[in-house]
Short mmCIF file of C-alpha atoms in Angstrom, two decimals:
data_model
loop_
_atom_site.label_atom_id
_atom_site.label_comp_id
_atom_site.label_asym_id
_atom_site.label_seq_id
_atom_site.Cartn_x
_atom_site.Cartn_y
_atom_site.Cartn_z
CA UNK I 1 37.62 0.74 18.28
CA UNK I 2 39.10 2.90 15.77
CA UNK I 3 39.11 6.41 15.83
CA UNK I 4 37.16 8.48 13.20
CA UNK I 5 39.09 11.32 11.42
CA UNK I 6 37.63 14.79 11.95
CA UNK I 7 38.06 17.57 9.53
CA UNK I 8 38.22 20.92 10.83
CA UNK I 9 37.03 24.14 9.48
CA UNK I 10 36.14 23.51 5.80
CA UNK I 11 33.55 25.41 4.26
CA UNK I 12 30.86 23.47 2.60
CA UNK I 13 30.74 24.52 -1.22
CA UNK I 14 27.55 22.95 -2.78
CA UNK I 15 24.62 20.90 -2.81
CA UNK I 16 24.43 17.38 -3.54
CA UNK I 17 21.75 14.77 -4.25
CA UNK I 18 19.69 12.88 -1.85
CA UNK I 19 19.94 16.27 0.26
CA UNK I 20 23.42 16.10 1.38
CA UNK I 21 25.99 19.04 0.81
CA UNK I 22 29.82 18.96 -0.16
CA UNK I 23 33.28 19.97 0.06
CA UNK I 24 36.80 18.76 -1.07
CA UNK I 25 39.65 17.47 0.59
CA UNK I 26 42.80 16.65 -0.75
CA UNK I 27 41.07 16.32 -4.10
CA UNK I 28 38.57 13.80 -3.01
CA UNK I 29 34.56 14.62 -2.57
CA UNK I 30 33.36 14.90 0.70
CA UNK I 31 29.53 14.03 0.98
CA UNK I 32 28.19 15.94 4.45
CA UNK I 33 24.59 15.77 6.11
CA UNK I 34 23.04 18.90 7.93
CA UNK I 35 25.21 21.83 6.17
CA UNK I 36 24.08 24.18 3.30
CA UNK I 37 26.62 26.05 1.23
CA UNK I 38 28.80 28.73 2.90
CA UNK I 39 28.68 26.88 5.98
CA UNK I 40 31.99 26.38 8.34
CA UNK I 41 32.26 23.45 10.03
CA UNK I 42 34.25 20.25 11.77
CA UNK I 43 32.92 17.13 9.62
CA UNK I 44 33.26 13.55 10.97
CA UNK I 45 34.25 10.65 8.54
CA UNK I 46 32.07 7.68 8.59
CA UNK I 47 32.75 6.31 5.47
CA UNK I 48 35.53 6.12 3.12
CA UNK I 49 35.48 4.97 -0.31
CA UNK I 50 38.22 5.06 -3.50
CA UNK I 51 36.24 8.38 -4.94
CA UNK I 52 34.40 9.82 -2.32
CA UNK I 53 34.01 9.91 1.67
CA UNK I 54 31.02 10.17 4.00
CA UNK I 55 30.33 12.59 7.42
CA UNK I 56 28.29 14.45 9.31
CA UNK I 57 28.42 18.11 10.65
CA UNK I 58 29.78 17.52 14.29
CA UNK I 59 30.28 21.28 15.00
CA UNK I 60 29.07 24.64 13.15
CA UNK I 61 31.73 26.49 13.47
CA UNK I 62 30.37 30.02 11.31
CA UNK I 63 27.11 29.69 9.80
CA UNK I 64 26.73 30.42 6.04
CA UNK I 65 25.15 34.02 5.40
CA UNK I 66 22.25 32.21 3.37
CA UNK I 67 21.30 29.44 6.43
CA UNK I 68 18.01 29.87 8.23
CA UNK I 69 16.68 28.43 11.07
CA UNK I 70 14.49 24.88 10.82
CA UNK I 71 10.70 25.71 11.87
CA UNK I 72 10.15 22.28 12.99
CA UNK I 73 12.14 21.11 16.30
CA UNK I 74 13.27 17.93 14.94
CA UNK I 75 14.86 19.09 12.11
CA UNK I 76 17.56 16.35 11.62
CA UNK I 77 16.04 13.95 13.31
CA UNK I 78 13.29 12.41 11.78
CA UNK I 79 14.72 12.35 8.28
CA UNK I 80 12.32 14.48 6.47
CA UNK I 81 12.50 18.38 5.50
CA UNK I 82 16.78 18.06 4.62
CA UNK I 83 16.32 21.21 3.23
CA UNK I 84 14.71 23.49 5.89
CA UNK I 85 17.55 25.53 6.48
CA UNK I 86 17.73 26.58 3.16
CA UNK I 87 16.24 29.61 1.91
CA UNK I 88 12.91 28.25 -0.32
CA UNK I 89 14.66 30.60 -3.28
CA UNK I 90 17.61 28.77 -2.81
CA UNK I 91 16.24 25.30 -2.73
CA UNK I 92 14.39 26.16 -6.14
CA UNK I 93 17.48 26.83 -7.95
CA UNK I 94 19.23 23.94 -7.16
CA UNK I 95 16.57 22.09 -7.84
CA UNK I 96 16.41 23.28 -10.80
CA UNK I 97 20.08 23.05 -11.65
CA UNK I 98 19.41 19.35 -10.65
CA UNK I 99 17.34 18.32 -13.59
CA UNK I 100 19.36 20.54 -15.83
CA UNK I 101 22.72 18.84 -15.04
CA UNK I 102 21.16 15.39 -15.18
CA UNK I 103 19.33 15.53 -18.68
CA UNK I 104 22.53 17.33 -20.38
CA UNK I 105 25.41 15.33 -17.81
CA UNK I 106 23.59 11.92 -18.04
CA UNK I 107 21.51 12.10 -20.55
CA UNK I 108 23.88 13.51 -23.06
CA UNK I 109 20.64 15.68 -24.36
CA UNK I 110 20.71 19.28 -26.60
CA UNK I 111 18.18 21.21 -24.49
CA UNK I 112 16.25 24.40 -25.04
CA UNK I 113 16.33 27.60 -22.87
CA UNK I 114 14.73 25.84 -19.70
CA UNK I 115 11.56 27.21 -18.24
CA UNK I 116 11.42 29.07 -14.72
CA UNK I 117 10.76 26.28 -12.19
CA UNK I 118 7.19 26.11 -10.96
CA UNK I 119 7.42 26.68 -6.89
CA UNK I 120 5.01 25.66 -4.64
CA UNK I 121 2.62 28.37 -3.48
CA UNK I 122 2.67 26.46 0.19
CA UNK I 123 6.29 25.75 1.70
CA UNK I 124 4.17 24.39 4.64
CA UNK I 125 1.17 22.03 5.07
CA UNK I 126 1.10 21.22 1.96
CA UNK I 127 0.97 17.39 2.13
CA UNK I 128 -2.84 15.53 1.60
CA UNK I 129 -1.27 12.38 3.02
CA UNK I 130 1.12 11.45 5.96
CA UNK I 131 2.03 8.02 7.79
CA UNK I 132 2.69 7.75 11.52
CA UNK I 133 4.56 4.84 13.27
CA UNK I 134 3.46 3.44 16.76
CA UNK I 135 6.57 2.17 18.92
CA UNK I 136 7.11 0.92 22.07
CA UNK I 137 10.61 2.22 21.48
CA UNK I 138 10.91 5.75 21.50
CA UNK I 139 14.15 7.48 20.13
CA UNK I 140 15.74 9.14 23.17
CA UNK I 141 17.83 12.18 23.09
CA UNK I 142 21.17 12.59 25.12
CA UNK I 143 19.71 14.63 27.82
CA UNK I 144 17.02 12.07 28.19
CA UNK I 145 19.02 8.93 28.30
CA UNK I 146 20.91 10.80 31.18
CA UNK I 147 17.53 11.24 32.88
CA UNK I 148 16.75 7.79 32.53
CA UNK I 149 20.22 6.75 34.25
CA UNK I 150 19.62 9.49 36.96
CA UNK I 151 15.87 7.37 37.11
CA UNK I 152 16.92 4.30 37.08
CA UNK I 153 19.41 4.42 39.85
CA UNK I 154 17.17 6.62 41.87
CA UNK I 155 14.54 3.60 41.60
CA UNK I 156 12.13 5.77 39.89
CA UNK I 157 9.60 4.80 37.05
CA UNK I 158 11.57 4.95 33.31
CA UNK I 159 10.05 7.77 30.73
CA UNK I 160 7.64 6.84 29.08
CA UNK I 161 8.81 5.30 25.67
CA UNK I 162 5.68 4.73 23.69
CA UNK I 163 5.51 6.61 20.87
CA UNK I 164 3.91 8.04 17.54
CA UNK I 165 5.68 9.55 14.51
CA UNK I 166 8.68 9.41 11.98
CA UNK I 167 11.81 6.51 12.14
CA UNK I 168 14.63 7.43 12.73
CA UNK I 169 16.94 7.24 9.32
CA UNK I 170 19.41 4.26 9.18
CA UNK I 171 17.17 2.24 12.50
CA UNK I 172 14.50 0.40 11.94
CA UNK I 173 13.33 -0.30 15.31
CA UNK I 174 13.17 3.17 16.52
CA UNK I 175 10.67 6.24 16.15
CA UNK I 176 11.20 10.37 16.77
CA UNK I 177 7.94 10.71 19.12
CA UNK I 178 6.28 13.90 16.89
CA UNK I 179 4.23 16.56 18.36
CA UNK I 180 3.65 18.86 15.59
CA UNK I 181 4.89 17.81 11.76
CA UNK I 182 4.52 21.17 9.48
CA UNK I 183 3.95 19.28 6.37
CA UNK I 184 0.01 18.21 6.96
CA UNK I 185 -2.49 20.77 7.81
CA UNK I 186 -5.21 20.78 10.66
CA UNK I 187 -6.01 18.28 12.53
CA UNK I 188 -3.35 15.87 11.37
CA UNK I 189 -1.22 16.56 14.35
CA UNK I 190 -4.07 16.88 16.96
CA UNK I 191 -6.02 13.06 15.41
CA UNK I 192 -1.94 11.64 15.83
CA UNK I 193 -2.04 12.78 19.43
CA UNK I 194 -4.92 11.70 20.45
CA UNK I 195 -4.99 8.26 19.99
CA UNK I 196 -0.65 8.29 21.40
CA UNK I 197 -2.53 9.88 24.60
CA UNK I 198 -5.64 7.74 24.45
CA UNK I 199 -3.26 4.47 23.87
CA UNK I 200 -0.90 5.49 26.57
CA UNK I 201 -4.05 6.62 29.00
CA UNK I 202 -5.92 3.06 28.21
CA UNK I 203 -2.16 1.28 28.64
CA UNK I 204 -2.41 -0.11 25.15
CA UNK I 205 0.44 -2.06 23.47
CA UNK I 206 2.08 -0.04 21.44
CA UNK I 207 3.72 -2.22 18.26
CA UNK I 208 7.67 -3.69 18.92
CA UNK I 209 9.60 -3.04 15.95
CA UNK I 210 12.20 -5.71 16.49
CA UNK I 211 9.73 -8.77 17.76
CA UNK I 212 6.85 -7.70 15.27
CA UNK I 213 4.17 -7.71 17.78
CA UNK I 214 1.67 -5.09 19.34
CA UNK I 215 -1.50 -3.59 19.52
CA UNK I 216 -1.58 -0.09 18.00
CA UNK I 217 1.12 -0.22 14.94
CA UNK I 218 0.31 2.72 11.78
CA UNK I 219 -1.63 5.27 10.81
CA UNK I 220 -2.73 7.13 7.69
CA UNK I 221 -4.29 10.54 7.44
CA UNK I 222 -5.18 11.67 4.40
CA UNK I 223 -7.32 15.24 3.82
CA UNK I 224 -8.18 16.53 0.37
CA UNK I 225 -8.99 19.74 -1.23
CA UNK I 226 -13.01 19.64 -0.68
CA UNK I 227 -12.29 18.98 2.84
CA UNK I 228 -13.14 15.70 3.60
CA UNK I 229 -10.29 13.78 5.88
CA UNK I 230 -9.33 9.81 6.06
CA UNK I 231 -8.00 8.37 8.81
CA UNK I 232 -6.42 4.78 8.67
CA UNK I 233 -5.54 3.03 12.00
CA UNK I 234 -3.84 -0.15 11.56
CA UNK I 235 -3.56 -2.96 14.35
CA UNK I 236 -0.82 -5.10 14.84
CA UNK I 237 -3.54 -7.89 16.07
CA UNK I 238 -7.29 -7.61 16.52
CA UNK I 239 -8.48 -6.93 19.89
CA UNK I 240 -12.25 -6.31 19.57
CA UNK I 241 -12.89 -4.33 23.05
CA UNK I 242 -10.02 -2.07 22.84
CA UNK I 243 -10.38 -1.36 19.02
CA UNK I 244 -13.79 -0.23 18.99
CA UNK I 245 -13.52 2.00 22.13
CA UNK I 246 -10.65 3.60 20.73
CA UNK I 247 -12.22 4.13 17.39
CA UNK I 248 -15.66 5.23 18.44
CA UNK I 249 -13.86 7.50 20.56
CA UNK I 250 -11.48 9.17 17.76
CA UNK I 251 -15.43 9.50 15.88
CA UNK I 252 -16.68 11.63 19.09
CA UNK I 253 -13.35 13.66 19.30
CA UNK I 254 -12.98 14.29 16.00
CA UNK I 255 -16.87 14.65 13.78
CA UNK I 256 -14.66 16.21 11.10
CA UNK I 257 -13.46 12.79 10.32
CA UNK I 258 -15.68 11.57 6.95
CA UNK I 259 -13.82 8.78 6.04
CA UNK I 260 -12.98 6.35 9.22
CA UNK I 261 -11.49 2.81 8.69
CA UNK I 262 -8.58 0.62 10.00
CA UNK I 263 -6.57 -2.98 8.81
CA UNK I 264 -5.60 -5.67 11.39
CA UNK I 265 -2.32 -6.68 9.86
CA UNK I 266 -0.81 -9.25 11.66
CA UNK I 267 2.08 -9.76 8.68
CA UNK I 268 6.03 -8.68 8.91
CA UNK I 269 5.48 -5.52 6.89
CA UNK I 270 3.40 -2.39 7.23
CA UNK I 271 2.10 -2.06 3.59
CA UNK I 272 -1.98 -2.25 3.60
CA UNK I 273 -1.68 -2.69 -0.31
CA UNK I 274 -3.05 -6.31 0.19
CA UNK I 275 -4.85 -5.93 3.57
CA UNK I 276 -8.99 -5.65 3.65
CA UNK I 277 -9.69 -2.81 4.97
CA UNK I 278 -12.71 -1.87 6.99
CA UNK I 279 -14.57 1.37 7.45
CA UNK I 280 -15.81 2.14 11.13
CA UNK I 281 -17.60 5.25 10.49
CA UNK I 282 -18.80 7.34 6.82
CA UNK I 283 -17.55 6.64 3.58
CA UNK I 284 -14.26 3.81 2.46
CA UNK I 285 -12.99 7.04 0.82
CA UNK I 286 -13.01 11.33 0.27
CA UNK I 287 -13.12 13.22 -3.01
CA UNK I 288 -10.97 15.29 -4.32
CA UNK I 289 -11.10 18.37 -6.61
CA UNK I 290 -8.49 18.75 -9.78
CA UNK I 291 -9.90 22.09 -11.92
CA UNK I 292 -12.91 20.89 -13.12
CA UNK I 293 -12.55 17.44 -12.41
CA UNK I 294 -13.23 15.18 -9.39
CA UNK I 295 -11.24 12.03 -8.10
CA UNK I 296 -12.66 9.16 -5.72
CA UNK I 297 -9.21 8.30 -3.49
CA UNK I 298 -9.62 5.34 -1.87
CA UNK I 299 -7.35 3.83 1.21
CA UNK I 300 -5.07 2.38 -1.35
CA UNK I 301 -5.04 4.75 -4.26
CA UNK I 302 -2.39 6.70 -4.97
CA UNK I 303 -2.76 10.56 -5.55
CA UNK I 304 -0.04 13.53 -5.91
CA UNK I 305 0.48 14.37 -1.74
CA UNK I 306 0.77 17.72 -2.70
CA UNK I 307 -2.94 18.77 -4.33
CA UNK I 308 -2.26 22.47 -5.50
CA UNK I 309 0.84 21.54 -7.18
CA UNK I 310 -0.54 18.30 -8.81
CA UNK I 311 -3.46 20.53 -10.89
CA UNK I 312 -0.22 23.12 -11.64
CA UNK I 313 1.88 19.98 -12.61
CA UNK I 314 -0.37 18.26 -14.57
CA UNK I 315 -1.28 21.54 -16.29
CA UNK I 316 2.21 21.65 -17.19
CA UNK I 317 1.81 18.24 -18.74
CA UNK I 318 -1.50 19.00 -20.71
CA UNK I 319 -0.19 22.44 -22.22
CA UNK I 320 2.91 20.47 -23.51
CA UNK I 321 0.95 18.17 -24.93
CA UNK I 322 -1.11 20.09 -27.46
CA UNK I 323 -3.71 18.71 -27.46
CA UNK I 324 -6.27 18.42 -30.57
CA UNK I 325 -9.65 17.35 -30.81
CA UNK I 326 -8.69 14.42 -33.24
CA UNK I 327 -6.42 13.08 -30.82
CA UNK I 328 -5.75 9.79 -29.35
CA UNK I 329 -3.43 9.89 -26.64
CA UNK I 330 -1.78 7.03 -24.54
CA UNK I 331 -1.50 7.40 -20.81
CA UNK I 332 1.32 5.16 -19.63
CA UNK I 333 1.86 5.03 -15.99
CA UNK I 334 -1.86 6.09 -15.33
CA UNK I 335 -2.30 4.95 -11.53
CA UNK I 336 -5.83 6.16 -11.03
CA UNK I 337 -6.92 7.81 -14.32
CA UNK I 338 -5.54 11.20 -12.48
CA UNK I 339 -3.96 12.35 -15.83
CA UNK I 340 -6.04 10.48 -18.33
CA UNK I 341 -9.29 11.99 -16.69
CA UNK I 342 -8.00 15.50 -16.66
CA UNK I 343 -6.43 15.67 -20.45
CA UNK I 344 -9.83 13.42 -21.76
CA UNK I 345 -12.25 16.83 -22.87
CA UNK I 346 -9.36 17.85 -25.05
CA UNK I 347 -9.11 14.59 -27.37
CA UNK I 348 -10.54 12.39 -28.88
CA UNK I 349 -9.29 9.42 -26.65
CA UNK I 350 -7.11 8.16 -23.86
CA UNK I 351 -5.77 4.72 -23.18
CA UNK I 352 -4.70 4.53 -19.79
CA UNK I 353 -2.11 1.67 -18.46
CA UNK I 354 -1.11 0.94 -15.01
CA UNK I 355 0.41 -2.35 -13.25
CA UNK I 356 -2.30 -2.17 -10.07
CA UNK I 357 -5.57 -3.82 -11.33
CA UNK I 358 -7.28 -1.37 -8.41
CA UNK I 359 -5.84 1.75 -9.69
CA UNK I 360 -7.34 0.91 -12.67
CA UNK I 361 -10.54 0.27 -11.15
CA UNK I 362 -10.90 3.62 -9.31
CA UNK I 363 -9.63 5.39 -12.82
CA UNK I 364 -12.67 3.42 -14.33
CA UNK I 365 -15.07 5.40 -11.73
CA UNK I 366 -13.32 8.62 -11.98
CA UNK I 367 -14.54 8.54 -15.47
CA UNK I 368 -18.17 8.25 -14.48
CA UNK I 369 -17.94 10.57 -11.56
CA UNK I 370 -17.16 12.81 -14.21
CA UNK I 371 -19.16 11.56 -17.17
CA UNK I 372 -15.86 11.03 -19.29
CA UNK I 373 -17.01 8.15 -22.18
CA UNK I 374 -14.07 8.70 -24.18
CA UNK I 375 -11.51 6.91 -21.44
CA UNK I 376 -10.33 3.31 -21.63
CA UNK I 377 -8.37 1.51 -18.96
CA UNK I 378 -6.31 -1.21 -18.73
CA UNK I 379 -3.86 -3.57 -16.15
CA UNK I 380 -0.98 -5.29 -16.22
CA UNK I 381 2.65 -5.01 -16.67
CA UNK I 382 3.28 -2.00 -18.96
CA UNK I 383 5.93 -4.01 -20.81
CA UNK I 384 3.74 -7.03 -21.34
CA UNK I 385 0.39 -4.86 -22.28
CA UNK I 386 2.03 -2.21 -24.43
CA UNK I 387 3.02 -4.56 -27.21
CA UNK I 388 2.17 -3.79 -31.40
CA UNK I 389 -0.63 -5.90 -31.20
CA UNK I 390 -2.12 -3.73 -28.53
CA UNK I 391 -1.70 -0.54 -30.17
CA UNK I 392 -3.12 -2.17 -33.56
CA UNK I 393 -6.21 -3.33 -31.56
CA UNK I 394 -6.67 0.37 -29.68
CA UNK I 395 -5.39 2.91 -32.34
CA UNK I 396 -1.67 4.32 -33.27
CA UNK I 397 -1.36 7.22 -30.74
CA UNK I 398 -0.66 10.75 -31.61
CA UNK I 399 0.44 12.04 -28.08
CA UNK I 400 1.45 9.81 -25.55
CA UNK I 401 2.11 10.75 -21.74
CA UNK I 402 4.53 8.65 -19.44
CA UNK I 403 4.59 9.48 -15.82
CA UNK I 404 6.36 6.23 -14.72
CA UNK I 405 7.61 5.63 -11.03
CA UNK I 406 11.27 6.72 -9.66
CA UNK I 407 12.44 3.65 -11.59
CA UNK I 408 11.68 5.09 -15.35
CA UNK I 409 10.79 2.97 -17.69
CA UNK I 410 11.64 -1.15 -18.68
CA UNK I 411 13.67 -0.89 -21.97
CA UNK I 412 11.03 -3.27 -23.56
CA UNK I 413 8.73 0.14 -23.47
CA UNK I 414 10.94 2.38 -24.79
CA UNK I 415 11.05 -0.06 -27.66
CA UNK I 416 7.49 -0.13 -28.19
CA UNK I 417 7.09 3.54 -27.71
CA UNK I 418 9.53 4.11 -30.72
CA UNK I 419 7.68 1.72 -32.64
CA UNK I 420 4.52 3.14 -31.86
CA UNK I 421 5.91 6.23 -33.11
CA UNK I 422 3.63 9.31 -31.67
CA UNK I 423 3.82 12.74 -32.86
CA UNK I 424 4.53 13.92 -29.12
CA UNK I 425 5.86 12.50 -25.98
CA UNK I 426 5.27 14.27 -22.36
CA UNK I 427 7.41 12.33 -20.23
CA UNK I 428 6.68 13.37 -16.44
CA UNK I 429 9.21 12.30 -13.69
CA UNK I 430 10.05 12.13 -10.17
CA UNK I 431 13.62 11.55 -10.51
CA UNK I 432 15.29 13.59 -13.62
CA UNK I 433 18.45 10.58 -13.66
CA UNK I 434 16.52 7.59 -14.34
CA UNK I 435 14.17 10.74 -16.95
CA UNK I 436 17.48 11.38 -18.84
CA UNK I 437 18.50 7.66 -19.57
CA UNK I 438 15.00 6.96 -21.09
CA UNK I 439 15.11 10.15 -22.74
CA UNK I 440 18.66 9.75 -24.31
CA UNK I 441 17.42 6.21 -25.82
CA UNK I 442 14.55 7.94 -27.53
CA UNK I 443 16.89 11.14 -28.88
CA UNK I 444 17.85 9.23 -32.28
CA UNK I 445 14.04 9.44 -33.07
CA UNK I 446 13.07 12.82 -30.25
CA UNK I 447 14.11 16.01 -29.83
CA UNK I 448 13.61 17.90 -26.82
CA UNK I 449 11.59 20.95 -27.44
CA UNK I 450 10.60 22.43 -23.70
CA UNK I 451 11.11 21.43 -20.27
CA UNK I 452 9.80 22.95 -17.19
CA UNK I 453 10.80 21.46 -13.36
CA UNK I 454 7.99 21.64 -11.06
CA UNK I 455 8.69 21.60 -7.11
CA UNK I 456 6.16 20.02 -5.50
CA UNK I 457 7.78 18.77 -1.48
CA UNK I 458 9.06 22.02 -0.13
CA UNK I 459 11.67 21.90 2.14
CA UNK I 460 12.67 18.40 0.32
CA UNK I 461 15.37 17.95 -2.85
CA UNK I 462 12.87 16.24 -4.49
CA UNK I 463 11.68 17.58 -7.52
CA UNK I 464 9.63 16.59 -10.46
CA UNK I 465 10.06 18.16 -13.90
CA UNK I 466 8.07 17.54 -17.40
CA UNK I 467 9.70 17.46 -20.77
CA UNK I 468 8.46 17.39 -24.12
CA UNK I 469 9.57 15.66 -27.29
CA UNK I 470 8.88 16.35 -30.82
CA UNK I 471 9.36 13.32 -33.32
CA UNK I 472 12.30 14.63 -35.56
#
């Protein structure tokens, strides 16, 4: 087996995407995991290509003067939180520069003074929603597979490798057994532990990545701003007798729980998009609370994990917008009516598009929770609806706001959107690269006129950040 080359003692001198640092050697790019900037260390190469290489941190050798220690214990592990050894100061400006670089780098864009990023009042517990693995295959550390050795030829019992939490980045088939995640408030980590302890206790089969089959296989908890919690248990097979104890004893241990269902998915992957699922106990979904407006959230429907941030983000997007009471405004991208809903007092109209007929759906009955009649909806493929027949039949918009997924947006829509030529554009994104190509198609006919980044995963490089076009 060949040897991997080690680098010694190189200071790390930036941030990268996807949460990775860098340095150079002999005028080549050197992509590193686990290091912020300042950082000494020894680097091992695992990868080697014509422009770049690939490694990991094998040794810190001096710490950089701006590196803090992780709060959670399995920082690096679990794949989450890359950034949780950065100051949160720090991680705001390079997100910031992040969005920056990629709209005038990639996108080729003139922009204006950019506005002071928009941080996240909570670095911690911020999340509404988080999903748990069950494995019978539990990702041992080196000290442990030692004690397992010392176990094994000792002839005594094997730790106990059933397990609840993250995967491990890069393997499939195993899971970091999590204790405490910092991301989801109270009780996310205590309802995750008790049913690993209750399945262990009642020697329940805990789901095998690698054959597909077992017992006790996901979960989803989900708790929203009024309070209410969802919890989601999904079983690899149905076994009646074990099912029902555990669940009616999650309902005793945990009253707080309003919103109590589970899926029996016996298919090869874990997505419940196309499951039925079943509520055990209270209501097949919680409420949640944007300003003034409320949003039913179902098992499947998608809402901004981080709830503060989302009313500060879409805010953002509304203020941009500038709004009149005359106006008809298009809401591309609309999932469940979240955006459509909260702009619709200030207009005179929204059409709101999204490719997931039950999104649309639930945005139909966020408008009457809310006693919005000036709200349409509509599903399909946002290429194939959005057409000039379409906007003859539903009125020429004057605003329109595009929050599409990390994808951005078909070229066919661009197209249409150009055609359709609005006064103003608000184009909210979760990834500023794919933002600045769409963006730099439109600049013939747009001009950027403000732009404001908006962090809203802490202790993540993500970032989302909302731009606004003029029509030259």
């Amino acid at each position: 087996m060949k040897k991997r080359q080690i680098i010694d003692n190189v200071e790390i001198t930036d941030v990268a995407a996807e949460g990775k640092s860098l340095f150079r050697y002999e005028e080549r790019v050197v992509f590193v995991t686990g290091a912020v900037p300042g950082d000494i260390v020894d680097v091992e190469i695992h990868r080697k290509r014509s422009s770049y290489w690939e490694g990991v941190v094998i040794r810190l050798v001096k710490p950089s003067p701006i590196r803090i220690e992780p709060r959670c214990s399995f920082f690096g592990l679990c794949g989450g939180c890359k950034w949780q050894n950065l100051p949160y100061e720090e991680q705001l400006k390079y997100k910031q520069r992040e969005v920056v670089s990629n709209l005038t780098r990639l996108g080729h864009l003139v922009l204006p003074k950019e506005e002071t990023i928009c941080a996240s009042e909570k670095q911690f517990e911020y999340r509404n929603k988080l999903e748990y693995t069950f494995s019978n295959r539990r990702w041992l550390t080196g000290e442990e597979v030692g004690e397992n050795r010392h176990r094994l030829e000792q002839g005594l019992p094997q730790l106990e490798m059933r397990c609840a939490g993250f995967h491990v980045p890069g393997l499939f088939d195993k899971v970091v057994d999590i204790d405490k995640c910092h991301l989801q408030p109270y009780p996310s980590n205590e309802i995750r532990n008790y049913i690993r302890e209750w399945g262990i206790e009642h020697n329940l089969d805990f789901y095998d990545l690698r054959s597909q089959q077992g017992f006790l296989r996901t979960l989803i908890i989900r708790t929203s701003s009024t309070g209410e919690i969802m919890v989601i248990v999904t079983f690899g097979r149905e076994q009646k007798s074990e099912r029902e104890s555990l669940l009616a004893s999650l309902h005793e241990k945990f009253p707080q729980i309003t919103s109590l269902l589970y899926v029996i998915n016996t298919k090869q992957n874990d997505t419940i998009t196309d499951q039925e699922v079943v509520c055990y106990y209270g209501h097949d979904y919680i409420m949640e609370q944007m300003g003034d407006v409320k949003f039913k959230v179902g098992p499947k429907s998608f809402y901004q994990t981080n709830s503060e941030q989302a009313h500060r983000l879409y805010s953002i997007a509304r203020d941009k917008a500038h709004l009149k009471s005359t106006d008809v405004v298009y809401d591309l991208y609309t999932g469940t009516g979240t955006i459509a809903n909260f702009v619709a007092r200030q207009c005179k109209k929204v059409v709101g598009i999204e490719y997931v007929p039950e999104a649309i759906e639930d945005a139909k009955v966020n408008s009457q929770i809310n006693e919005i009649t000036n709200t349409e909806f509509f599903a399909g493929d946002m290429k194939d609806v959005l057409n000039d027949a379409f906007i003859d039949e539903h009125g020429r918009p004057d605003v329109m706001i595009v929050d599409p997924p990390r994808a951005g947006m078909h070229p066919d829509v661009v197209d249409t959107i150009l055609r359709a030529n609005p006064e103003r554009i608000v184009y909210v994104s979760c990834n500023s690269a794919t933002q600045a190509r769409d963006l730099q198609l439109m600049s013939a006919q747009y001009e950027v006129v403000s732009l404001r980044a908006v962090d809203m995963f802490p202790q993540t490089h993500h970032v989302e950040s909302v731009v606004e076009l003029r029509r030259k």
